Coordinates of C-alpha atoms in Angstrom, one line a residue:
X738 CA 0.0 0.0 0.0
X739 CA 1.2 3.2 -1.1
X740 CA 2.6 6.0 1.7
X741 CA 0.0 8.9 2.0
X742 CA 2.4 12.2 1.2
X743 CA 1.3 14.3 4.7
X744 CA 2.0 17.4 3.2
X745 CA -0.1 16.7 0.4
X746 CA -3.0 15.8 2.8
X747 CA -2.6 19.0 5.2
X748 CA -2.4 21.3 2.2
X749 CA -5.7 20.0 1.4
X750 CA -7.4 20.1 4.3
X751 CA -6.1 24.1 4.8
X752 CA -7.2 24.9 1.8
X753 CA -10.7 23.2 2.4
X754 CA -11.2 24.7 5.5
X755 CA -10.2 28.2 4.1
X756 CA -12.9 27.7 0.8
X757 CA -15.6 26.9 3.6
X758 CA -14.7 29.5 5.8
X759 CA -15.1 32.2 3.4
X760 CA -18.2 30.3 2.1
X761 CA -19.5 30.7 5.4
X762 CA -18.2 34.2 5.7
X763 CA -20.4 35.2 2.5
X764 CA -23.1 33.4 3.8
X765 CA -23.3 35.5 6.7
X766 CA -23.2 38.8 5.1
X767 CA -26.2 37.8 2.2
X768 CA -28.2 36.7 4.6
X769 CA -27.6 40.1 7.0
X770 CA -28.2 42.2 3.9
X771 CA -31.5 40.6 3.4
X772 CA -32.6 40.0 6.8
X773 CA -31.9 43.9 7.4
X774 CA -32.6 45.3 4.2
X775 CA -28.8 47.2 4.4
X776 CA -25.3 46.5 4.6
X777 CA -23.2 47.2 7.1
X778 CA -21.3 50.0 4.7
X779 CA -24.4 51.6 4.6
X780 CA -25.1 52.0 8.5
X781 CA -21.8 53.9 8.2
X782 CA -22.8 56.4 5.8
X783 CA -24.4 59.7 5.9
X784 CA -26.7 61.0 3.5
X785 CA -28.1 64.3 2.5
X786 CA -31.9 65.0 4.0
X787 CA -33.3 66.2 0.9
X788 CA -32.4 63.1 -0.8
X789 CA -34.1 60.8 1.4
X790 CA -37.4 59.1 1.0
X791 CA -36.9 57.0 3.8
X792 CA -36.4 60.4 6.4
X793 CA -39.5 62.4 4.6
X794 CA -41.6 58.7 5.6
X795 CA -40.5 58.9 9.2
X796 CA -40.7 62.6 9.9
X797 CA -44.8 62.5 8.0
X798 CA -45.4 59.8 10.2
X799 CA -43.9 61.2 13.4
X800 CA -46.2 64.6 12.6
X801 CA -49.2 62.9 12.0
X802 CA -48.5 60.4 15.4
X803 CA -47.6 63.7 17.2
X804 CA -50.8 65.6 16.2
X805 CA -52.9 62.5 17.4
X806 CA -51.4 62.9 20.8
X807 CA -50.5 59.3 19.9
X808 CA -46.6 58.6 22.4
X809 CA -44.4 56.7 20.3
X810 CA -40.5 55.0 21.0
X811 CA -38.3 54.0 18.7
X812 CA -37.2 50.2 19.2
X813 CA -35.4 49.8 15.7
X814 CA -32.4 47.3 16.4
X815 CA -30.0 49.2 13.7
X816 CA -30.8 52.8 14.4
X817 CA -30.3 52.2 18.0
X818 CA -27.2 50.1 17.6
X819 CA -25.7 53.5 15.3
X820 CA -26.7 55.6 18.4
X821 CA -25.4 53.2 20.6
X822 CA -22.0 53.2 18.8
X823 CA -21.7 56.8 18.7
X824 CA -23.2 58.5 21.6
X825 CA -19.9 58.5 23.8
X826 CA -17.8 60.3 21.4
X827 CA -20.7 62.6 19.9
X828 CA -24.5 63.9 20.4
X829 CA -26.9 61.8 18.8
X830 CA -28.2 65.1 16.7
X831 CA -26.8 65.3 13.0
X832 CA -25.0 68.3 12.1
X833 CA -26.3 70.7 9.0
X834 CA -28.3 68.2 6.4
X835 CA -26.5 65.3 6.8
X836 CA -28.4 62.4 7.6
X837 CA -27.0 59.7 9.6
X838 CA -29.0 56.9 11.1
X839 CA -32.8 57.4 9.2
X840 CA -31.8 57.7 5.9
X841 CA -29.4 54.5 4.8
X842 CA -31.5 52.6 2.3
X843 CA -34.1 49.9 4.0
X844 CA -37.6 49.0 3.7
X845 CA -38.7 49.7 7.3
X846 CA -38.4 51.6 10.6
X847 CA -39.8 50.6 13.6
X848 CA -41.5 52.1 16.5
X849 CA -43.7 50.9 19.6
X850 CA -46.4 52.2 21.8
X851 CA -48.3 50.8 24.8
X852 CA -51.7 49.6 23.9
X853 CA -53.6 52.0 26.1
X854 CA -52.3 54.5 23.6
X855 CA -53.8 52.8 20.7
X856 CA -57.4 53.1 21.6
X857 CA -57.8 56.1 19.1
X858 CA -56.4 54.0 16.5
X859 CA -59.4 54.3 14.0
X860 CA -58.7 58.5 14.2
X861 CA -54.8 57.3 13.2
X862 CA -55.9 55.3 10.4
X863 CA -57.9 57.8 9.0
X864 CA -55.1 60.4 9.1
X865 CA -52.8 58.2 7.4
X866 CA -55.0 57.3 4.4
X867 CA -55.5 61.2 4.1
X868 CA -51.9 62.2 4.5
X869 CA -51.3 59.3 1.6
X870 CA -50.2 56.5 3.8
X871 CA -51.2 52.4 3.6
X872 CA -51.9 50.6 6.4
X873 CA -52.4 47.2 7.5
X874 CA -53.4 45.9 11.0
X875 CA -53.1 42.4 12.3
X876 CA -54.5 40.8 15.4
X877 CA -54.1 38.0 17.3
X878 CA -55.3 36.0 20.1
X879 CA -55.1 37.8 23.9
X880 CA -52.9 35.6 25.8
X881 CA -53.9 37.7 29.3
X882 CA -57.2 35.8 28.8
X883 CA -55.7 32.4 28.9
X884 CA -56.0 30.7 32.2
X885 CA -56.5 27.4 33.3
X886 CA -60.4 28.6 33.6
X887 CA -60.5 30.5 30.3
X888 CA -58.4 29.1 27.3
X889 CA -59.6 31.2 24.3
X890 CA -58.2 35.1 24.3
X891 CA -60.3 37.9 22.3
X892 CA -58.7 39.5 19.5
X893 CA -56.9 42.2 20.1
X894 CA -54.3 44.5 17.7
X895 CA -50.4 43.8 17.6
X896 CA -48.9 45.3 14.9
X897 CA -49.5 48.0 12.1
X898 CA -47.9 49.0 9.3
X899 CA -47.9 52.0 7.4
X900 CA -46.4 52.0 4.0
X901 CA -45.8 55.0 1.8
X902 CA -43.3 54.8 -1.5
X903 CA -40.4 52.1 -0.8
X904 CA -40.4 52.6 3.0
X905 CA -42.6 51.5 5.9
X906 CA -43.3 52.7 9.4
X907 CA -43.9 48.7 11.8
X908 CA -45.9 49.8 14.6
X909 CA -45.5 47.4 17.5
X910 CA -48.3 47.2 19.9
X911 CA -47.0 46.3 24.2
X912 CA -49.0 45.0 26.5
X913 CA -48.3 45.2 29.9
X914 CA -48.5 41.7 31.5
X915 CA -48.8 40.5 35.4
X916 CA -45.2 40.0 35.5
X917 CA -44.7 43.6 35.5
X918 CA -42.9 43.0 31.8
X919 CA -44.2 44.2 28.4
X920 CA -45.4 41.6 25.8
X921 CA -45.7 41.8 22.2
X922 CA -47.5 39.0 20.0
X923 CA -46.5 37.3 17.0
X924 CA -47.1 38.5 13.4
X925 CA -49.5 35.7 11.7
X926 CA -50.8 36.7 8.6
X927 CA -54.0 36.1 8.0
X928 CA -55.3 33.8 4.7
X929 CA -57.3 36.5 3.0
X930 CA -53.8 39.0 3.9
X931 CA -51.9 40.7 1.3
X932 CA -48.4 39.0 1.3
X933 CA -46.8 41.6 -0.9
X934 CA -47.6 44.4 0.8
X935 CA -44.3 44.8 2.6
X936 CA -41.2 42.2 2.8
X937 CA -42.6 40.6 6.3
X938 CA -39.8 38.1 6.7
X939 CA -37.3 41.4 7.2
X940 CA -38.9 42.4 9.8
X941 CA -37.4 43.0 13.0
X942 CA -40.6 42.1 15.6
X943 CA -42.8 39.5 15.4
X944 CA -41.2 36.3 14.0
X945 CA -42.0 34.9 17.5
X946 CA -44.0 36.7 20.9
X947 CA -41.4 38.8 23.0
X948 CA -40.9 40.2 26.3
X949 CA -39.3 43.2 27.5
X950 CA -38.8 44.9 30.5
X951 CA -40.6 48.2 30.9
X952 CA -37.7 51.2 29.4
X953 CA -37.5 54.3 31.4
X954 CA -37.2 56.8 28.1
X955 CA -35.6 59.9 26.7
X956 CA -36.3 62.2 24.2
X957 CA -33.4 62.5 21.3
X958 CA -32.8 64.8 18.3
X959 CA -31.9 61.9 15.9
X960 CA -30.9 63.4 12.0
X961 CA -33.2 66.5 13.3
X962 CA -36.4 64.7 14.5
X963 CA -37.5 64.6 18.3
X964 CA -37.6 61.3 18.9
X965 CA -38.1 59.2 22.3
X966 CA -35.8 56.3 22.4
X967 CA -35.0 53.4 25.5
X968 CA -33.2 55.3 28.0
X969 CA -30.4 52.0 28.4
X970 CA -29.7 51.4 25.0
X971 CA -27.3 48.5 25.4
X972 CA -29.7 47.2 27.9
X973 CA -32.6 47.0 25.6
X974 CA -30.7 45.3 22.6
X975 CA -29.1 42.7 24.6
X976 CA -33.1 42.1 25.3
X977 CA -34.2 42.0 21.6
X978 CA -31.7 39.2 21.1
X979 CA -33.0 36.9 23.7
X980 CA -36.6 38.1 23.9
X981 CA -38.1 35.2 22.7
X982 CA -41.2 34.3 24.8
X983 CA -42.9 30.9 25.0
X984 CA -46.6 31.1 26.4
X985 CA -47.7 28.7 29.8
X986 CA -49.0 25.6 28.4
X987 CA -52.6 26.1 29.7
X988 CA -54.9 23.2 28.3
X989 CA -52.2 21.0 29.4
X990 CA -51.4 22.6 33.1
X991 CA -55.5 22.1 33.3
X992 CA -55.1 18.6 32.2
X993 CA -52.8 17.7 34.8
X994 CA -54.7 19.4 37.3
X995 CA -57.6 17.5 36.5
X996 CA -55.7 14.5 37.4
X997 CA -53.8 15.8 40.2
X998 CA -55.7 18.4 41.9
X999 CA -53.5 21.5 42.7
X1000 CA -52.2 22.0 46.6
X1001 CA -54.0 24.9 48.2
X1002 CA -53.0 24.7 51.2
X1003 CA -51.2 27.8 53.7
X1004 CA -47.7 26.3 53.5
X1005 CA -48.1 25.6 49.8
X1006 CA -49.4 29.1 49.2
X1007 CA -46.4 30.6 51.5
X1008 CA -43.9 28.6 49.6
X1009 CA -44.9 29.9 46.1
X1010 CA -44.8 33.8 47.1
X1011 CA -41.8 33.0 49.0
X1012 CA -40.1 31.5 45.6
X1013 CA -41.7 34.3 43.2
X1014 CA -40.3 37.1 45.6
X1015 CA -36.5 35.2 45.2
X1016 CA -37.5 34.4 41.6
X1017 CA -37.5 38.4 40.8
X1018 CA -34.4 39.1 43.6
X1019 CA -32.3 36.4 41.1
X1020 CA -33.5 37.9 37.9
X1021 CA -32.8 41.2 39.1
X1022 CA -29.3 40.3 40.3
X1023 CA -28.4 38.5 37.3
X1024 CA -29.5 40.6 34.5
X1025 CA -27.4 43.3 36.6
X1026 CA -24.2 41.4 36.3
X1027 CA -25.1 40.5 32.7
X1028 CA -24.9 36.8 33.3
X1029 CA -27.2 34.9 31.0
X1030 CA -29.6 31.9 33.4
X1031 CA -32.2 30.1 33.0
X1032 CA -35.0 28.0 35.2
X1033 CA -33.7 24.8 35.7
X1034 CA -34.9 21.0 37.4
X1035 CA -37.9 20.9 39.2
X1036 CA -38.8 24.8 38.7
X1037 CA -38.7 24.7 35.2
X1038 CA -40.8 21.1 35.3
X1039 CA -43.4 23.3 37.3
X1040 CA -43.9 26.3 34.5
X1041 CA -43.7 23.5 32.1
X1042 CA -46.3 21.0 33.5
X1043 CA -48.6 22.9 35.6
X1044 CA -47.9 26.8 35.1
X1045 CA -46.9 27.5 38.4
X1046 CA -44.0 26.9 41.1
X1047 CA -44.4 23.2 42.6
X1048 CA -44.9 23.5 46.2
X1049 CA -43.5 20.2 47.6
X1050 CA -40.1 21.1 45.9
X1051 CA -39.1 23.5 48.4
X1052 CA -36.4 25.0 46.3
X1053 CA -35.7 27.4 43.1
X1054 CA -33.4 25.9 40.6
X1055 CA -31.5 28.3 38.3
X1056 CA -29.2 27.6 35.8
X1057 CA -26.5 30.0 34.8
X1058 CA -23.0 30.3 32.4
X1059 CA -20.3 31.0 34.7
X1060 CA -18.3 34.0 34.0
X1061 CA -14.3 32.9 33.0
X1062 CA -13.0 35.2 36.0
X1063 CA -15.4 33.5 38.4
X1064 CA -14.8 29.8 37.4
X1065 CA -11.9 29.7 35.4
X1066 CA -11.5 28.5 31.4
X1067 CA -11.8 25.1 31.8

């Protein structure tokens, strides 16, 4: 049998690694591009204000919102990533006509309110149409109405979107939920919906529910609009990326109540606030020190089985990623 030349065989396997790296690296970048409608040359650039479709959209929209007494935020992952890449080394505020964080060329930019500020939302609709805007609204099921007595929610709005030219405003409608957390649903189009209306599948919210804690805000002059933004920027994007919220499992917590009847008792009831109360102290800890956990053993068995803390347990189990300072590389 022949001698296999080693040199020959590593300077094919570095040369097949390096094909699929760059392969990969490609990848990557056409499938950032079409998930965010820009490239990353683009975020860098500024562009003149006269010149921009995208800015005259946002600043009609903002006008019409503002005149509606309608409070708005802006949640949009790129635009606050610019601003949080340049606000410690300059204001957020654009100087002359230079435009530098509405304007790069994408198909939307979005925004968020609380639903208590989108009861007047037929008086908004009809402004838009007049001022030359489309709109679409889509609803979904309320999950607040679920409950192990109640399983079917009423329909209630979760996002809108107003389109005018080649640019779109996504409205994304919070709800404030027991937890003391805001909660947005899921975009499902409907069967009779118009699936060309706007590229859905770039959109930022709504590929999946999310949750989010409530932002303390600030009004900023971004590219010459006021505009009021998350307070804790970092904060806020470190939440869209992991914001992905799965609902209790109702029908089947009721099931297994049905079978096993739920503990009522004092020292069960005692036990549950007691774990809620260091539930909230852990979360608040941890998302302070940045350390990424998640419910673990026999409390994540309870939210999964039976929607609630189980009582006989008598512990809460967290799971967390240990820091490299605190325990070391290996």
């Amino acid at each position: 049998m022949p001698r296999i030349n080693k040199t020959i065989v590593l300077t094919l396997l570095v040369v097949t690694s390096s094909v699929f790296l760059l392969f990969q690296l490609y990848y990557y970048k056409q499938y950032f591009v079409s998930k965010n409608g820009s490239n990353l040359s683009d975020l860098k650039a500024s562009y003149d204000v006269e010149d921009s479709v995208h800015w005259k959209v946002v600043k009609k929209f903002l006008k019409m919102v503002s005149i509606q007494n309608v409070p708005l935020y802006l949640i949009d992952p790129l635009v606050l990533g610019r601003l949080n890449e340049n606000q410690r080394q300059q204001s957020t505020s654009s100087s002359g006509l230079k435009c530098k964080y509405l304007c790069f060329p994408r198909e939307f930019t979005t925004f968020a309110l609380l639903d208590k500020f989108w009861k007047n939302n037929a008086s908004l609709k009809k402004a838009a149409e007049k001022e030359g805007f489309e709109w679409m609204e889509l609803h979904g099921k309320d999950p607040r109405l679920a409950g192990m007595d109640g399983l079917s929610g009423t329909e209630i709005p979760l996002h809108c979107i107003f389109k005018m030219q080649n640019h779109a405003i996504h409205l994304v409608v919070f709800y404030e939920r027991s937890g003391n957390y805001l909660w947005h649903g899921q975009l499902r189009l409907k069967q009779n919906a118009d699936r060309k209306f706007v590229p859905f599948r770039k959109l930022h919210f709504g590929h999946h529910p999310g949750a989010y804690d409530k932002p303390e805000l600030r009004l900023a002059s971004i590219d010459g609009l006021e505009i009021h933004i998350p307070k804790k920027i970092t904060h806020f994007l470190d939440e869209v990326s992991q914001s992905k919220f799965i609902e209790c499992r109702y029908k089947e917590a009721r099931a297994f109540y049905q079978l096993y009847p739920d503990d009522t008792s004092q020292e069960a009831t005692e036990f549950r606030k007691k774990a809620k109360n260091l539930l909230q102290l852990a979360v608040k800890t941890l998302n302070g020190l940045r350390i990424p956990f998640w419910l673990s053993s026999g409390t994540c068995l309870g939210w999964f089985r039976q929607c609630s803390i189980i009582p006989y347990s008598k512990d809460v189990d967290l799971g967390i990623l240990c820091p490299v300072p605190l325990c070391g590389s290996s």
